[in-house]
mmCIF file of C-alpha atoms in Angstrom:
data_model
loop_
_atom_site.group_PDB
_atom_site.id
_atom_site.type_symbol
_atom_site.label_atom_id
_atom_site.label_comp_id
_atom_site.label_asym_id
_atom_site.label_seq_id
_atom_site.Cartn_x
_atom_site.Cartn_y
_atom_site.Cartn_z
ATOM 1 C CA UNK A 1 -86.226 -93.328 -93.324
ATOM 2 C CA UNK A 2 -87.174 -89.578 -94.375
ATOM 3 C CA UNK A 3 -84.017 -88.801 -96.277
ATOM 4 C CA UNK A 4 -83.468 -86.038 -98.417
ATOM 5 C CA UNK A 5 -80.479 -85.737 -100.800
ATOM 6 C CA UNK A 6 -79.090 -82.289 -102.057
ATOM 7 C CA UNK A 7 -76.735 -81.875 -105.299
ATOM 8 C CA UNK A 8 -74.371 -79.860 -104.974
ATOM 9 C CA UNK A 9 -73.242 -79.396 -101.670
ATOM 10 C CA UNK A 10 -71.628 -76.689 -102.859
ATOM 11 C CA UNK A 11 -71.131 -74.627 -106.069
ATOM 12 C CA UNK A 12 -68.782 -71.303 -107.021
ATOM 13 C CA UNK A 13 -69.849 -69.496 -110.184
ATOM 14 C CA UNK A 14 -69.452 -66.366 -112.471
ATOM 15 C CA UNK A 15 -71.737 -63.598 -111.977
ATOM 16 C CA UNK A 16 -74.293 -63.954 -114.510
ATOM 17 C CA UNK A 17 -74.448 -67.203 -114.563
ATOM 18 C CA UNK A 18 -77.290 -70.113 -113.765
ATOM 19 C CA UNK A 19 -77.052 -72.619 -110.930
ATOM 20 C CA UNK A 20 -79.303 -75.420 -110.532
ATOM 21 C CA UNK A 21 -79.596 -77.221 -107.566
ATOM 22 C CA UNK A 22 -81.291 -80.742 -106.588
ATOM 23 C CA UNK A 23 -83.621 -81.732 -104.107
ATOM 24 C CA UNK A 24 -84.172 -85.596 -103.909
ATOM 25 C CA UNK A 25 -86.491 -87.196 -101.300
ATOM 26 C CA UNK A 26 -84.799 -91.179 -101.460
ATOM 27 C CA UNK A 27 -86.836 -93.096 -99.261
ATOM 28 C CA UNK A 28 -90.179 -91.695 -99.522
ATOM 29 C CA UNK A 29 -92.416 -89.648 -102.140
ATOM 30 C CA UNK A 30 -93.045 -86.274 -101.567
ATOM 31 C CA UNK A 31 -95.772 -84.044 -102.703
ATOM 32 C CA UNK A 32 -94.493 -80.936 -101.159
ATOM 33 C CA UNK A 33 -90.868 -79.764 -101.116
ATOM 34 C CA UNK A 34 -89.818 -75.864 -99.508
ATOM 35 C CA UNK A 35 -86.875 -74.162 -100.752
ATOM 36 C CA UNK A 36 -85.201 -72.049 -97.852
ATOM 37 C CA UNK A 37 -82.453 -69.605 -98.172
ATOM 38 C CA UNK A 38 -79.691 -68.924 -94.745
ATOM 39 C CA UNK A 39 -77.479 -65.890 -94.808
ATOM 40 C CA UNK A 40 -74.566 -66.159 -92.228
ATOM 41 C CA UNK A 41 -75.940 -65.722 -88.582
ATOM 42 C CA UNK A 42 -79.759 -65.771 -89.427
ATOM 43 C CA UNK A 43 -82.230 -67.893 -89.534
ATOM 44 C CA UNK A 44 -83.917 -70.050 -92.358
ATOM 45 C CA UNK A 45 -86.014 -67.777 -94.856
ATOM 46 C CA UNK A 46 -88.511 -69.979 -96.818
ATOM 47 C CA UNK A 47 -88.034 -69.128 -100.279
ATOM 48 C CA UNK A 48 -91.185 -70.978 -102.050
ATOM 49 C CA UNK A 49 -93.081 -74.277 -101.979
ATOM 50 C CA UNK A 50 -93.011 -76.840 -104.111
ATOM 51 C CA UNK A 51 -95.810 -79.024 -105.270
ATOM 52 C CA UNK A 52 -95.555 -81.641 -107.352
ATOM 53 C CA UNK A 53 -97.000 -81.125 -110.978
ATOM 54 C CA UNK A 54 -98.162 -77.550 -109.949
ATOM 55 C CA UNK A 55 -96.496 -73.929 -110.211
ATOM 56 C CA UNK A 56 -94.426 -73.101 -107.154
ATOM 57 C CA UNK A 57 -95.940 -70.420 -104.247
ATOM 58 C CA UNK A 58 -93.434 -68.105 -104.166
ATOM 59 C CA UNK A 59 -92.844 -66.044 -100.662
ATOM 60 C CA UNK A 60 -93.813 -62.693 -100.705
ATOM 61 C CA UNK A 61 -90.528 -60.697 -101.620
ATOM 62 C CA UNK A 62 -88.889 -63.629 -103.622
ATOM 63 C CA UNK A 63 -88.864 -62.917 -107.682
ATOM 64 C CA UNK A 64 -90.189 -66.133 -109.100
ATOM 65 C CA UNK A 65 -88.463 -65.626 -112.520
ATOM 66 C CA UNK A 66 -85.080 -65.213 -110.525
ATOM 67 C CA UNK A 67 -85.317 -68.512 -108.767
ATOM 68 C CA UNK A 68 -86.962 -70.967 -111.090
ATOM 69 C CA UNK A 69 -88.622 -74.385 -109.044
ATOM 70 C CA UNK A 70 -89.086 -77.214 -110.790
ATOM 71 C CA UNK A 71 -91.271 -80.005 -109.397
ATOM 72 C CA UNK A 72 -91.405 -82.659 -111.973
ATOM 73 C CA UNK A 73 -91.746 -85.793 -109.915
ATOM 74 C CA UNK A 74 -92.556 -86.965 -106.396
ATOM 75 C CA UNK A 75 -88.610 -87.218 -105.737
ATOM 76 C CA UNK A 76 -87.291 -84.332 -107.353
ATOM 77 C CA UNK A 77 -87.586 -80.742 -107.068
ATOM 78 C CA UNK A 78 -85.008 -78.255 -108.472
ATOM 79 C CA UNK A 79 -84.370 -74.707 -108.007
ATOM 80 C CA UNK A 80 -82.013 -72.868 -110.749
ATOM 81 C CA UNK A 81 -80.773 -69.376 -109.637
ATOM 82 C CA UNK A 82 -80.885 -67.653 -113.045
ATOM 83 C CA UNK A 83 -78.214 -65.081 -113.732
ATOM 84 C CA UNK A 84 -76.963 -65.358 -110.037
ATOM 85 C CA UNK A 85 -74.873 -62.275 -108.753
ATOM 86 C CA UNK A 86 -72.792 -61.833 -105.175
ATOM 87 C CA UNK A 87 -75.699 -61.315 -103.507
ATOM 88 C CA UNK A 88 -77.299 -64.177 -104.082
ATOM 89 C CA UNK A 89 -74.164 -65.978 -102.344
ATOM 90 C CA UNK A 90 -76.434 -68.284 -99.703
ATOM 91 C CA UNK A 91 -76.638 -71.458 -97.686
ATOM 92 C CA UNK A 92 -79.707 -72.950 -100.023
ATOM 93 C CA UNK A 93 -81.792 -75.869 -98.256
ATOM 94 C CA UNK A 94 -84.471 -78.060 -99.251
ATOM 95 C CA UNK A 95 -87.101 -79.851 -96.901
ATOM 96 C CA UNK A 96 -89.783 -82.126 -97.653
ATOM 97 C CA UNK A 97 -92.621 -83.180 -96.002
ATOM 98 C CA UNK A 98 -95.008 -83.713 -94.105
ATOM 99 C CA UNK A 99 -95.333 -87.362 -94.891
ATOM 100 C CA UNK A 100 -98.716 -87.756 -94.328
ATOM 101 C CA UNK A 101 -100.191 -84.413 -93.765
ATOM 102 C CA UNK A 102 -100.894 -84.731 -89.724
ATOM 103 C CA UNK A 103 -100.504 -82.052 -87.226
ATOM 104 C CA UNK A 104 -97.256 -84.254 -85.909
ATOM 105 C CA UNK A 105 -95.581 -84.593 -89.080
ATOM 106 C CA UNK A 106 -92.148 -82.451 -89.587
ATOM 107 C CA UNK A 107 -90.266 -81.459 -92.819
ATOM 108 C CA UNK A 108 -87.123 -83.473 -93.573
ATOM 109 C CA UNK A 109 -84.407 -81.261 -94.160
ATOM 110 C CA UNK A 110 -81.823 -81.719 -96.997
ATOM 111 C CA UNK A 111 -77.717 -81.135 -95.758
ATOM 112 C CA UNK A 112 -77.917 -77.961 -97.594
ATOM 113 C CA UNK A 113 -76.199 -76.097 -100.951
ATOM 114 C CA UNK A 114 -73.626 -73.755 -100.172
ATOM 115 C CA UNK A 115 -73.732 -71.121 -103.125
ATOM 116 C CA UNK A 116 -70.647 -68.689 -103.927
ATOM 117 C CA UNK A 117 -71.113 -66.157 -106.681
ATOM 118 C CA UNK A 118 -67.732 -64.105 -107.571
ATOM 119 C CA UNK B 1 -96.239 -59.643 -84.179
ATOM 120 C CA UNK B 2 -94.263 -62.617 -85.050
ATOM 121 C CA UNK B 3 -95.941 -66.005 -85.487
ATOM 122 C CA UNK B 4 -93.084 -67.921 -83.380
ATOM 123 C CA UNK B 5 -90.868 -65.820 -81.235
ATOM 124 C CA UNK B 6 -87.290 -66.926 -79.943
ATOM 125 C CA UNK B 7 -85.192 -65.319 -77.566
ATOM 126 C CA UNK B 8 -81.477 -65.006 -79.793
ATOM 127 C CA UNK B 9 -79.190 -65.094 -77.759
ATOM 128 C CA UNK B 10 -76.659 -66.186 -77.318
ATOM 129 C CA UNK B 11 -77.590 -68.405 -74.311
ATOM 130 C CA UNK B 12 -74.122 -69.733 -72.619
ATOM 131 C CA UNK B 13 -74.215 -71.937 -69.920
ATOM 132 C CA UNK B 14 -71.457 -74.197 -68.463
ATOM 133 C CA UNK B 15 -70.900 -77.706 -69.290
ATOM 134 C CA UNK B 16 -73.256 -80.073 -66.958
ATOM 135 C CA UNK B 17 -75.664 -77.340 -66.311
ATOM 136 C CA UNK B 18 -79.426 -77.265 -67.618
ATOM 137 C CA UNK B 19 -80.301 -75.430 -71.038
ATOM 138 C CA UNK B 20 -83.659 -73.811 -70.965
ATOM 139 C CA UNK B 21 -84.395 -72.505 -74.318
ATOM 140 C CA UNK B 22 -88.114 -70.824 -74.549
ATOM 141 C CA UNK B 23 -90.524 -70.288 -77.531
ATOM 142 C CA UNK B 24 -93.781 -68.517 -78.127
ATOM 143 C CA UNK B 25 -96.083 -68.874 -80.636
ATOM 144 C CA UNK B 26 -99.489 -66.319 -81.494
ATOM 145 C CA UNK B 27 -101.850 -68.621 -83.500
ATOM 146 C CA UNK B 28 -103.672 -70.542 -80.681
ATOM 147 C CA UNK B 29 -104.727 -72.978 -83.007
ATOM 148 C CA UNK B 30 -101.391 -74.414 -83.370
ATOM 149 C CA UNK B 31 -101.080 -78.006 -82.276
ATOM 150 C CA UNK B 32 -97.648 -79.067 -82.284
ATOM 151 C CA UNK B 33 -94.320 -77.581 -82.847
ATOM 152 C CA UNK B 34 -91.020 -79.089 -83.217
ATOM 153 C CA UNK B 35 -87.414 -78.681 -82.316
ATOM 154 C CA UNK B 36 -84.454 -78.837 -84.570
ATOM 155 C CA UNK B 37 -81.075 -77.887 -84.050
ATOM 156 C CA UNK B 38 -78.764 -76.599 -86.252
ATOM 157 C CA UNK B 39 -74.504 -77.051 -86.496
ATOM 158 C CA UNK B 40 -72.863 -73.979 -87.679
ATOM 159 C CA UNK B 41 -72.951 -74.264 -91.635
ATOM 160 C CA UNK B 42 -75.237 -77.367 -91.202
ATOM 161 C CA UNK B 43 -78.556 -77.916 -92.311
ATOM 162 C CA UNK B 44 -81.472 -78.419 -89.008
ATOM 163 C CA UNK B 45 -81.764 -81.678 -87.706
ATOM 164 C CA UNK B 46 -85.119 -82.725 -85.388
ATOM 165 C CA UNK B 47 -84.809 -83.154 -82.315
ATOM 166 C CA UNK B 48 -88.297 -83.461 -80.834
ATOM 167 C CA UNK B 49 -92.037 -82.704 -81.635
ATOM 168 C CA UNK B 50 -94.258 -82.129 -79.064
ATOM 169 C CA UNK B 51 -98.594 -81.762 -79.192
ATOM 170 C CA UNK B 52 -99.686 -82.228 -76.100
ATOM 171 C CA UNK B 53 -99.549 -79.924 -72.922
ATOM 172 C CA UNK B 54 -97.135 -81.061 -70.648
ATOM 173 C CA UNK B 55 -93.700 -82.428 -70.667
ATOM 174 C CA UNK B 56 -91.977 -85.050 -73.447
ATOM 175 C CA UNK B 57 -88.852 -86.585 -72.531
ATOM 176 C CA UNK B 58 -86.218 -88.251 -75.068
ATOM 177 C CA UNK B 59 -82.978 -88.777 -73.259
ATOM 178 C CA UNK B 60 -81.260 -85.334 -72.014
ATOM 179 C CA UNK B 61 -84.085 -83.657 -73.997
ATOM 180 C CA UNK B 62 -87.258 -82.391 -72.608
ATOM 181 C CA UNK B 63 -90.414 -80.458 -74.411
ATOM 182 C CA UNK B 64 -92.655 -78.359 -72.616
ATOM 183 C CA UNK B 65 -95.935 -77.272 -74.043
ATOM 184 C CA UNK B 66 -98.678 -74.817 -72.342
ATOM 185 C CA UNK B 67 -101.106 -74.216 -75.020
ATOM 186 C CA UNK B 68 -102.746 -71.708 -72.822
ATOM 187 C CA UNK B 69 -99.840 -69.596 -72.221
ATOM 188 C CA UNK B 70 -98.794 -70.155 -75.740
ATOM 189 C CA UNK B 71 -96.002 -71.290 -75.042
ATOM 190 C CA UNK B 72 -93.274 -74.123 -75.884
ATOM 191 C CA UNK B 73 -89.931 -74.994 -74.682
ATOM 192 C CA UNK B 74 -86.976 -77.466 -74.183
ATOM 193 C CA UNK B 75 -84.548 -78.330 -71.908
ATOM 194 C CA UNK B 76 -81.503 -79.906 -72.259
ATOM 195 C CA UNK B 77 -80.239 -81.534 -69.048
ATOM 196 C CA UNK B 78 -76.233 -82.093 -68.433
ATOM 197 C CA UNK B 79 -75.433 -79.813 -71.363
ATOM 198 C CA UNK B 80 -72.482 -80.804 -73.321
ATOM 199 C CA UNK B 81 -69.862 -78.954 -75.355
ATOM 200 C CA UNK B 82 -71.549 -80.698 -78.191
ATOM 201 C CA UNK B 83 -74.729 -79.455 -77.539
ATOM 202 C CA UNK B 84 -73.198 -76.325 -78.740
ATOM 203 C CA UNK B 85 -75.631 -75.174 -82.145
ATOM 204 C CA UNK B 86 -78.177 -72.693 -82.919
ATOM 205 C CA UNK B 87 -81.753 -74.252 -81.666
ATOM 206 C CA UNK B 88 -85.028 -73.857 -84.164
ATOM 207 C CA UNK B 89 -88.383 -73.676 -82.700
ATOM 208 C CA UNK B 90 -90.699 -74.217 -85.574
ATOM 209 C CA UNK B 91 -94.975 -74.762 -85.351
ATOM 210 C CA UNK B 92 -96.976 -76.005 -88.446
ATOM 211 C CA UNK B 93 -99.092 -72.898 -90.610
ATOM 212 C CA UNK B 94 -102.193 -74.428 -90.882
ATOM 213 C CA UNK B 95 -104.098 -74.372 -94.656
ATOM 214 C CA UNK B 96 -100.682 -73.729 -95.842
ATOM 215 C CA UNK B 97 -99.355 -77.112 -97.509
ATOM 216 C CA UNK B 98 -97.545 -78.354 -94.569
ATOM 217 C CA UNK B 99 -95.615 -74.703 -94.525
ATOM 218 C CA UNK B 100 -93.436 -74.480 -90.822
ATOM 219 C CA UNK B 101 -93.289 -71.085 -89.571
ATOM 220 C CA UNK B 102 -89.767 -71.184 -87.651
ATOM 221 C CA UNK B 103 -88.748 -68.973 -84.776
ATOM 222 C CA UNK B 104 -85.229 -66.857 -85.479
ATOM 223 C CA UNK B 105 -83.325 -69.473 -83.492
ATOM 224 C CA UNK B 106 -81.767 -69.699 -79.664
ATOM 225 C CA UNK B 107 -77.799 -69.829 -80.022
ATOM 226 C CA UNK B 108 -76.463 -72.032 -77.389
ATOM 227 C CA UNK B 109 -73.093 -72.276 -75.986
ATOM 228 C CA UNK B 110 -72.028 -75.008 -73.821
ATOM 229 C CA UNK B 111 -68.516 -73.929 -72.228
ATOM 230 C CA UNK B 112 -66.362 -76.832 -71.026
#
């Protein structure tokens, strides 16, 4: 159980162009859904948080009209990249969770988006 | 300071030995913390959670907590090559959704 499903795995584009990418929970409903970002040799940066049928909450630092999150349902949450540039070039992941909002619960971690912007 | 505070590495130890990767944490009210490990251009996997003081074991694995040092940590005995991967501490921010603060990650290398 707990499984979370990214699409793509990975993606090249244009500079200048939008990318969106998928965040599935399959097995279970989630409420909340975090968007992280992972440059080469660091660790995970939490980009935002996702609640269902709300506005994202946006970490401080990350421009909210630059990375658009979408939570329309308690499976899906999407984050488009809006006129993406080299910089941007990151390992994206999605988590989701906690199931059911105890201390013990965890976030579920999707595999991960691998975004290349030439 | 830093909610959740990893040592970076990289931690190298030979194959068969014990891994001793350490974590500490500043917001005392913090009640459990996980573990999650993470493959070079992977995503993190759990490994463990842990919310009470003292040791939990799962196989090779081993979580220590010390609430009143602050403190968390795991151990992996008769450390494989495969073991090899960059090791997350993480502890729940509390009024914040479910939000995991994570610490900048232990690399371990397991040398055959």
């Amino acid at each position: 159980g707990a499984v979370v499903s990214q699409h793509p795995s990975w993606v090249i584009c244009k500079s200048g162009t939008s990318v969106k990418i998928e965040c599935r929970s399959l097995d279970f409903q989630a409420t909340t859904m975090f968007w992280y970002r992972q440059f080469p040799k660091q660790s995970l940066m939490l980009m935002a948080t996702s609640n269902e049928g709300s506005k994202a909450t946006y970490e401080q630092g990350v421009e909210k009209d630059k990375f658009l999150i979408n939570h329309a349902s308690l499976t899906l949450s999407t984050l488009t990249v809006t006129s993406a540039h080299p910089e941007d070039s990151s390992f994206y992941i999605c988590s989701a969770g906690p199931l059911s909002g105890r201390s013990t619960d965890t976030q579920y971690f999707g595999p991960g988006t691998r975004l290349t912007v030439l | 300071q830093k909610e959740v505070e990893q040592n970076s590495g990289p931690l190298s130890v030979p194959e068969g030995a014990i891994a001793s990767l350490n974590c500490t944490y500043s917001d005392r009210g913090s009640q459990s913390f996980f573990w999650y490990r993470q493959y070079s251009g992977k995503s993190p996997e759990l490994i463990m959670f842990i919310y009470s003081n003292g040791d939990k074991e799962d196989g090779r694995f081993t979580a220590q907590l010390n609430k009143a040092s602050q403190y968390v940590s795991l151990l992996i005995r008769d450390s494989q090559p495969s073991d090899s991967a960059t090791y997350l501490c993480a502890g729940p921010s509390y009024n914040q959704g479910g939000k995991l603060i994570f610490g900048q990650g232990t690399e371990l290398s397991v040398k055959p």
